[in-house]
Amino acid sequence: MSRADTAAYAGGPAAAGDPGVRRWFWTLGLFRSEVTTTFRRWRTLALLGVLAAVPVLVGIAVKIETGDGGSAGGGAGQGPAFIAQITNNGLFLVFTALAATLPFFLPMAVGVVAGDGIAGEASAGTLRYLLVAPAGRSRLLLAKYAATLAFCLVATLTVAVSALIVGALLFPLGELTTISGTRISLSEGLWRALLIALVVAASLIGLAALGLFVSTLTNSGIAAMATTVGLLIAVQILDTIPQLDALHPYLFSHHWLSFADLMREPVHWDDLLSNLRLQLIYAAVFGSAAWARFTAKDITA
Amino acid sequence: MSAGAGASPDAAPVIETRGLSKRYGGQLAVDRLDLSVPAGSVFGFLGPNGSGKTTTIRMLMGLIDPGAGTVRVLGHRMPDAARTVLPQVGALIEGPALYGHLSGRDNLVRYDSADPTADPRTRKARVAAALDRVGLTAAAGKRAKAYSLGMKQRLGLAAALLTPRRLLVLDEPTNGLDPQGMREIRTLVRELARDGTTVFLSSHLLDEIEQVCTHAAVMAKGRLVTQGPVEDLAATARGRLAVSTPDPGDAVRVLKENGVTGIAVESGDRVTGDPPPDGDLAELTAALVGAGVRVRGFGLERASLEDVFMQLTGEGFDVTG
Ligand SMILES: Nc1ncnc2c1ncn2[C@@H]1O[C@H](COP(=O)(O)OP(=O)(O)O)[C@@H](O)[C@H]1O
Ligand SMILES: [Mg+2]
């Protein structure tokens, strides 16, 4: 084989007439593999289980509290505004559940999955085998990020679908009243619910990038998860300190509850767009940082 | 052992390093390494624990950046050409690493999906063939965390065999295995070498290298001590004189008088020593017989790699590290 060897050095098997299109399609295989590996982890399923349980608890609590015909909540603010309407319309459980999980449960789950991304593979030692496969560092990082975003979407939809089912079982469904007081049909309401779920999922884009960056800094999956969740809590606390007003617009969680504006008639876009813009900036900044770090890193684990 | 057709000296080396170095903190883990692995060889990379074998292998595979020097694998510069080179290389680096929550089969599917040149249409068949090759077909559906160490090692090898490879890099593949497991791995290595795959095998076990390798390089404290065909290496070390006799006391005296050094009496009737550099062995036998020493056997034993190591580094080879 010596003669053929030297000739083949130039190309390798991949270069043997494979059209680029097919290579691109094959590259999706890594993303698919990433997604299935993530969702077959016991930890991922447990996180989704917790998220699915939140609407059940909220629904039952509201049902019990209003069992004697009274009305729950009724205070000012966005969350309670939704909660008060649940007894009239189960669809409001979707909005309530998303508002209840967005500050902590949802981003915590995303922080765990994102933080585990690279560091978890490093601590298991599987990272070196993915890289000699060769997954390619940029390609692997991209697949990790895409899979994390897929998890953001699935996690949000888990909350929404669980809330919709519980809401439909415990409460009536029908026409609903927007925050602005106008009435929309149930099908229009379902569309809004889906849109809101997508916006909530998109709110997690920035945190996902931050978590993945943290994940490239250490070889310990646990450390990366804990750091990301710690950062999440720190940012949430900073966002409540009035003296740090100037800082607030730059915190990734600052516009999170703007999704409620989708329930106005007409929709208030300002805050929604600020949120999306901020998420994209975080994704760009921390995505680049993660890339710079990961492509230059010595893989010693 | 035959080196195979590919080991001809004119073929380009499969691995070639020049001045390769890596520093961790203040300490040089690999120090100006010039390695040349001929195509078709089973190349033993021998050194005690901590001598820089794994660090070298990580640099070969583009996992860590060399502090200085160059690496060429299959004719290409690493790590720049990783995308071209690595699909043709199977590797086992510092023990297997698996997804415990996935079955053995799904672990292989995962690693195969990571290779952008691996055809997904043939994936199932290739995974099955790799499992079969290492004898894991029956356990393919079991979760990897339930595997024994030997099974994990074999699954790691299967991952290295998912596509036809031109080069296999195996870092201490028999580490932690029982004798039976070691034998299986060695048999597999010989089979692969027979098929024309170049095998680069690191080990801290001398007899392992002597048993399976055609070529070897010896490392000590990050430095290359020597490299070349195993027979040549052994030839550079002078063999040891061995005399089998029922009169060891007289034999020792006569040998000493004739310039033999480092004499030792082993198991009562065996006397060994280093022959004088310019002496004729025939003179020694004549002297022994002339002095009335009864000789059952007399000969020069081929030097082992251990002898080579001791002579080159002036220190023993600490197997346990
Ligand atoms: N990630 C690391 N950080 C610091 N020192 C390291 C690291 N990896 C290896 N070393 C050091 O480099 C030397 C060579 O190690 P290694 O290549 O693992 O040797 P071997 O594989 O021959 O046992 C050792 O002294 C080891 O302590
Ligand atoms: Mg080692």
CSV table of N, CA and C in Angstrom, one decimal, chain B residues 221-318:
chain,number,residue,atom,x,y,z
B,221,LYS,N,11.8,11.0,30.4
B,221,LYS,CA,11.7,12.3,30.9
B,221,LYS,C,11.5,13.3,29.7
B,222,GLY,N,10.6,13.0,28.8
B,222,GLY,CA,10.2,13.9,27.7
B,222,GLY,C,11.2,13.9,26.6
B,223,ARG,N,12.3,13.2,26.7
B,223,ARG,CA,13.3,13.1,25.6
B,223,ARG,C,13.2,11.8,24.9
B,224,LEU,N,13.6,11.8,23.6
B,224,LEU,CA,13.7,10.6,22.8
B,224,LEU,C,15.1,10.0,23.1
B,225,VAL,N,15.1,8.8,23.6
B,225,VAL,CA,16.4,8.2,23.9
B,225,VAL,C,16.9,7.5,22.6
B,226,THR,N,16.1,6.8,21.9
B,226,THR,CA,16.5,6.1,20.7
B,226,THR,C,15.3,5.7,19.9
B,227,GLN,N,15.4,5.4,18.6
B,227,GLN,CA,14.3,4.9,17.9
B,227,GLN,C,14.9,4.1,16.7
B,228,GLY,N,14.1,3.1,16.2
B,228,GLY,CA,14.5,2.3,15.1
B,228,GLY,C,13.8,1.0,15.1
B,229,PRO,N,14.2,0.1,14.2
B,229,PRO,CA,13.6,-1.3,14.2
B,229,PRO,C,14.0,-2.0,15.5
B,230,VAL,N,13.1,-2.8,16.0
B,230,VAL,CA,13.3,-3.4,17.3
B,230,VAL,C,14.6,-4.2,17.3
B,231,GLU,N,14.8,-5.0,16.2
B,231,GLU,CA,16.1,-5.8,16.2
B,231,GLU,C,17.3,-4.9,16.3
B,232,ASP,N,17.3,-3.8,15.6
B,232,ASP,CA,18.5,-2.9,15.6
B,232,ASP,C,18.7,-2.4,17.0
B,233,LEU,N,17.6,-2.0,17.7
B,233,LEU,CA,17.7,-1.5,19.0
B,233,LEU,C,18.4,-2.5,19.9
B,234,ALA,N,17.8,-3.7,19.8
B,234,ALA,CA,18.4,-4.8,20.7
B,234,ALA,C,19.8,-5.0,20.3
B,235,ALA,N,20.2,-4.9,19.0
B,235,ALA,CA,21.5,-5.2,18.6
B,235,ALA,C,22.5,-4.1,19.1
B,236,THR,N,22.0,-2.9,19.3
B,236,THR,CA,22.9,-1.8,19.8
B,236,THR,C,23.4,-2.1,21.2
B,237,ALA,N,22.6,-2.9,21.9
B,237,ALA,CA,23.0,-3.2,23.3
B,237,ALA,C,23.8,-4.6,23.2
B,238,ARG,N,24.9,-4.6,23.9
B,238,ARG,CA,25.6,-5.9,23.9
B,238,ARG,C,24.8,-7.0,24.6
B,239,GLY,N,24.8,-8.1,24.0
B,239,GLY,CA,24.1,-9.2,24.7
B,239,GLY,C,24.8,-9.7,25.9
B,240,ARG,N,24.1,-10.5,26.7
B,240,ARG,CA,24.8,-10.9,27.9
B,240,ARG,C,25.2,-12.4,27.7
B,241,LEU,N,26.4,-12.6,28.3
B,241,LEU,CA,27.0,-14.0,28.2
B,241,LEU,C,26.3,-14.8,29.3
B,242,ALA,N,25.9,-16.0,28.9
B,242,ALA,CA,25.3,-16.9,29.9
B,242,ALA,C,25.9,-18.3,29.8
B,243,VAL,N,26.4,-18.7,31.0
B,243,VAL,CA,27.0,-20.1,31.1
B,243,VAL,C,26.2,-20.9,32.0
B,244,SER,N,25.9,-22.1,31.5
B,244,SER,CA,25.1,-23.0,32.4
B,244,SER,C,26.1,-24.1,32.8
B,245,THR,N,26.3,-24.2,34.2
B,245,THR,CA,27.4,-25.1,34.7
B,245,THR,C,27.1,-25.6,36.1
B,246,PRO,N,27.5,-26.8,36.4
B,246,PRO,CA,27.3,-27.3,37.8
B,246,PRO,C,28.4,-26.7,38.7
B,247,ASP,N,29.4,-26.0,38.1
B,247,ASP,CA,30.5,-25.5,38.9
B,247,ASP,C,30.5,-24.0,38.9
B,248,PRO,N,29.5,-23.3,39.4
B,248,PRO,CA,29.4,-21.9,39.2
B,248,PRO,C,30.6,-21.1,39.8
B,249,GLY,N,31.1,-21.6,41.0
B,249,GLY,CA,32.2,-20.9,41.6
B,249,GLY,C,33.4,-20.8,40.8
B,250,ASP,N,33.8,-21.9,40.2
B,250,ASP,CA,35.0,-21.9,39.3
B,250,ASP,C,34.8,-21.1,38.1
B,251,ALA,N,33.5,-21.2,37.6
B,251,ALA,CA,33.2,-20.5,36.3
B,251,ALA,C,33.4,-19.0,36.6
B,252,VAL,N,32.9,-18.5,37.7
B,252,VAL,CA,33.0,-17.1,38.0
B,252,VAL,C,34.4,-16.6,38.1
B,253,ARG,N,35.3,-17.4,38.7
B,253,ARG,CA,36.7,-17.1,38.8
B,253,ARG,C,37.3,-17.0,37.4
B,254,VAL,N,37.1,-18.0,36.6
B,254,VAL,CA,37.7,-18.1,35.2
B,254,VAL,C,37.2,-16.9,34.4
B,255,LEU,N,35.9,-16.6,34.4
B,255,LEU,CA,35.4,-15.6,33.6
B,255,LEU,C,36.0,-14.2,34.0
B,256,LYS,N,36.1,-14.0,35.3
B,256,LYS,CA,36.6,-12.8,35.9
B,256,LYS,C,38.1,-12.6,35.4
B,257,GLU,N,38.8,-13.7,35.4
B,257,GLU,CA,40.2,-13.6,34.9
B,257,GLU,C,40.3,-13.3,33.4
B,258,ASN,N,39.2,-13.6,32.7
B,258,ASN,CA,39.3,-13.4,31.3
B,258,ASN,C,38.5,-12.1,30.9
B,259,GLY,N,38.3,-11.2,31.8
B,259,GLY,CA,37.8,-9.9,31.5
B,259,GLY,C,36.3,-9.7,31.4
B,260,VAL,N,35.6,-10.7,31.9
B,260,VAL,CA,34.1,-10.6,31.9
B,260,VAL,C,33.7,-9.8,33.1
B,261,THR,N,32.8,-8.8,32.9
B,261,THR,CA,32.4,-7.9,34.0
B,261,THR,C,30.9,-8.1,34.4
B,262,GLY,N,30.5,-7.6,35.5
B,262,GLY,CA,29.1,-7.6,35.9
B,262,GLY,C,28.6,-9.0,36.1
B,263,ILE,N,29.4,-9.9,36.6
B,263,ILE,CA,29.1,-11.3,36.7
B,263,ILE,C,28.0,-11.5,37.8
B,264,ALA,N,27.1,-12.4,37.5
B,264,ALA,CA,26.0,-12.7,38.5
B,264,ALA,C,25.7,-14.2,38.4
B,265,VAL,N,25.5,-14.8,39.5
B,265,VAL,CA,25.1,-16.2,39.5
B,265,VAL,C,23.6,-16.3,39.7
B,266,GLU,N,22.9,-16.9,38.8
B,266,GLU,CA,21.4,-16.9,38.8
B,266,GLU,C,21.0,-18.4,39.0
B,267,SER,N,20.1,-18.6,39.9
B,267,SER,CA,19.5,-19.9,40.2
B,267,SER,C,20.5,-21.0,40.3
B,268,GLY,N,21.6,-20.8,40.9
B,268,GLY,CA,22.6,-21.8,41.3
B,268,GLY,C,23.5,-22.3,40.2
B,269,ASP,N,23.0,-22.6,39.0
B,269,ASP,CA,23.8,-23.2,38.0
B,269,ASP,C,23.9,-22.3,36.7
B,270,ARG,N,23.6,-21.1,36.9
B,270,ARG,CA,23.6,-20.2,35.7
B,270,ARG,C,24.4,-19.0,36.0
B,271,VAL,N,25.5,-18.7,35.2
B,271,VAL,CA,26.3,-17.6,35.5
B,271,VAL,C,26.2,-16.7,34.3
B,272,THR,N,25.9,-15.4,34.6
B,272,THR,CA,25.8,-14.4,33.5
B,272,THR,C,26.8,-13.3,33.7
B,273,GLY,N,27.1,-12.6,32.6
B,273,GLY,CA,28.0,-11.5,32.7
B,273,GLY,C,28.2,-10.7,31.4
B,274,ASP,N,28.8,-9.6,31.4
B,274,ASP,CA,29.0,-8.8,30.2
B,274,ASP,C,30.4,-9.2,29.6
B,275,PRO,N,30.4,-9.7,28.4
B,275,PRO,CA,31.6,-10.2,27.8
B,275,PRO,C,32.6,-9.0,27.5
B,276,PRO,N,33.9,-9.2,27.5
B,276,PRO,CA,34.8,-8.2,27.2
B,276,PRO,C,34.6,-7.6,25.8
B,277,PRO,N,34.7,-6.3,25.6
B,277,PRO,CA,34.3,-5.7,24.3
B,277,PRO,C,35.1,-6.3,23.1
B,278,ASP,N,36.3,-6.6,23.3
B,278,ASP,CA,37.1,-7.1,22.2
B,278,ASP,C,37.5,-8.6,22.3
B,279,GLY,N,36.9,-9.2,23.2
B,279,GLY,CA,37.3,-10.6,23.5
B,279,GLY,C,36.7,-11.6,22.5
B,280,ASP,N,37.3,-12.7,22.3
B,280,ASP,CA,36.7,-13.8,21.4
B,280,ASP,C,36.0,-14.8,22.3
B,281,LEU,N,34.8,-15.1,22.0
B,281,LEU,CA,34.0,-16.0,22.9
B,281,LEU,C,34.7,-17.4,22.9
B,282,ALA,N,35.3,-17.7,21.7
B,282,ALA,CA,35.9,-19.1,21.7
B,282,ALA,C,37.0,-19.2,22.7
B,283,GLU,N,37.7,-18.1,23.0
B,283,GLU,CA,38.8,-18.1,24.0
B,283,GLU,C,38.2,-18.4,25.4
B,284,LEU,N,37.0,-17.8,25.6
B,284,LEU,CA,36.4,-18.0,26.9
B,284,LEU,C,36.0,-19.4,27.1
B,285,THR,N,35.5,-20.0,26.1
B,285,THR,CA,35.1,-21.4,26.3
B,285,THR,C,36.3,-22.3,26.5
B,286,ALA,N,37.4,-22.0,25.8
B,286,ALA,CA,38.6,-22.7,25.9
B,286,ALA,C,39.1,-22.6,27.3
B,287,ALA,N,39.1,-21.3,27.8
B,287,ALA,CA,39.6,-21.1,29.2
B,287,ALA,C,38.8,-21.8,30.2
B,288,LEU,N,37.4,-21.8,30.1
B,288,LEU,CA,36.6,-22.5,31.0
B,288,LEU,C,36.9,-24.0,31.0
B,289,VAL,N,37.0,-24.6,29.8
B,289,VAL,CA,37.2,-26.1,29.7
B,289,VAL,C,38.6,-26.4,30.3
B,290,GLY,N,39.6,-25.5,29.9
B,290,GLY,CA,40.9,-25.7,30.3
B,290,GLY,C,41.1,-25.7,31.9
B,291,ALA,N,40.2,-25.0,32.5
B,291,ALA,CA,40.3,-24.9,34.0
B,291,ALA,C,39.4,-26.0,34.6
B,292,GLY,N,38.9,-26.9,33.8
B,292,GLY,CA,38.1,-28.0,34.4
B,292,GLY,C,36.7,-27.6,34.7
B,293,VAL,N,36.2,-26.5,34.3
B,293,VAL,CA,34.8,-26.2,34.5
B,293,VAL,C,33.9,-27.0,33.6
B,294,ARG,N,32.9,-27.7,34.2
B,294,ARG,CA,32.0,-28.4,33.3
B,294,ARG,C,31.0,-27.5,32.8
B,295,VAL,N,30.8,-27.4,31.5
B,295,VAL,CA,29.9,-26.5,30.8
B,295,VAL,C,28.8,-27.2,30.2
B,296,ARG,N,27.5,-26.9,30.6
B,296,ARG,CA,26.4,-27.5,29.9
B,296,ARG,C,25.9,-26.7,28.7
B,297,GLY,N,26.0,-25.4,28.9
B,297,GLY,CA,25.5,-24.5,27.9
B,297,GLY,C,26.4,-23.2,27.9
B,298,PHE,N,26.5,-22.6,26.8
B,298,PHE,CA,27.3,-21.4,26.7
B,298,PHE,C,26.8,-20.6,25.5
B,299,GLY,N,26.5,-19.3,25.8
B,299,GLY,CA,26.0,-18.5,24.7
B,299,GLY,C,25.8,-17.1,25.0
B,300,LEU,N,25.5,-16.3,24.0
B,300,LEU,CA,25.3,-14.9,24.1
B,300,LEU,C,23.8,-14.7,24.0
B,301,GLU,N,23.1,-14.1,25.0
B,301,GLU,CA,21.7,-13.8,24.9
B,301,GLU,C,21.4,-12.5,24.3
B,302,ARG,N,20.4,-12.4,23.4
B,302,ARG,CA,20.0,-11.2,22.7
B,302,ARG,C,19.6,-10.2,23.8
B,303,ALA,N,20.0,-8.9,23.6
B,303,ALA,CA,19.6,-7.9,24.6
B,303,ALA,C,18.1,-7.6,24.5
B,304,SER,N,17.4,-7.4,25.6
B,304,SER,CA,16.0,-7.0,25.5
B,304,SER,C,16.0,-5.5,25.5
B,305,LEU,N,14.8,-5.0,25.2
B,305,LEU,CA,14.6,-3.6,25.3
B,305,LEU,C,14.9,-3.0,26.6
B,306,GLU,N,14.7,-3.8,27.6
B,306,GLU,CA,15.0,-3.4,29.0
B,306,GLU,C,16.5,-3.1,29.1
B,307,ASP,N,17.3,-4.1,28.6
B,307,ASP,CA,18.7,-3.8,28.6
B,307,ASP,C,19.1,-2.5,27.9
B,308,VAL,N,18.4,-2.3,26.7
B,308,VAL,CA,18.7,-1.1,25.9
B,308,VAL,C,18.4,0.1,26.8
B,309,PHE,N,17.2,0.0,27.4
B,309,PHE,CA,16.8,1.2,28.2
B,309,PHE,C,17.8,1.5,29.3
B,310,MET,N,18.2,0.4,30.0
B,310,MET,CA,19.1,0.6,31.1
B,310,MET,C,20.5,1.1,30.6
B,311,GLN,N,20.9,0.6,29.5
B,311,GLN,CA,22.2,1.1,29.0
B,311,GLN,C,22.2,2.5,28.5
B,312,LEU,N,21.0,2.9,27.9
B,312,LEU,CA,21.0,4.2,27.4
B,312,LEU,C,20.7,5.3,28.4
B,313,THR,N,19.9,4.9,29.4
B,313,THR,CA,19.5,6.0,30.4
B,313,THR,C,20.3,5.8,31.7
B,314,GLY,N,20.9,4.7,31.9
B,314,GLY,CA,21.7,4.5,33.1
B,314,GLY,C,20.8,4.2,34.3
B,315,GLU,N,19.5,4.0,34.0
B,315,GLU,CA,18.6,3.7,35.2
B,315,GLU,C,17.7,2.6,34.8
B,316,GLY,N,17.1,2.0,35.9
B,316,GLY,CA,16.2,0.9,35.7
B,316,GLY,C,14.9,1.4,35.1
B,317,PHE,N,14.1,0.5,34.6
B,317,PHE,CA,12.8,0.8,34.1
B,317,PHE,C,11.7,0.5,35.1
B,318,ASP,N,11.2,1.6,35.7
B,318,ASP,CA,10.3,1.4,36.8
B,318,ASP,C,8.9,1.1,36.2
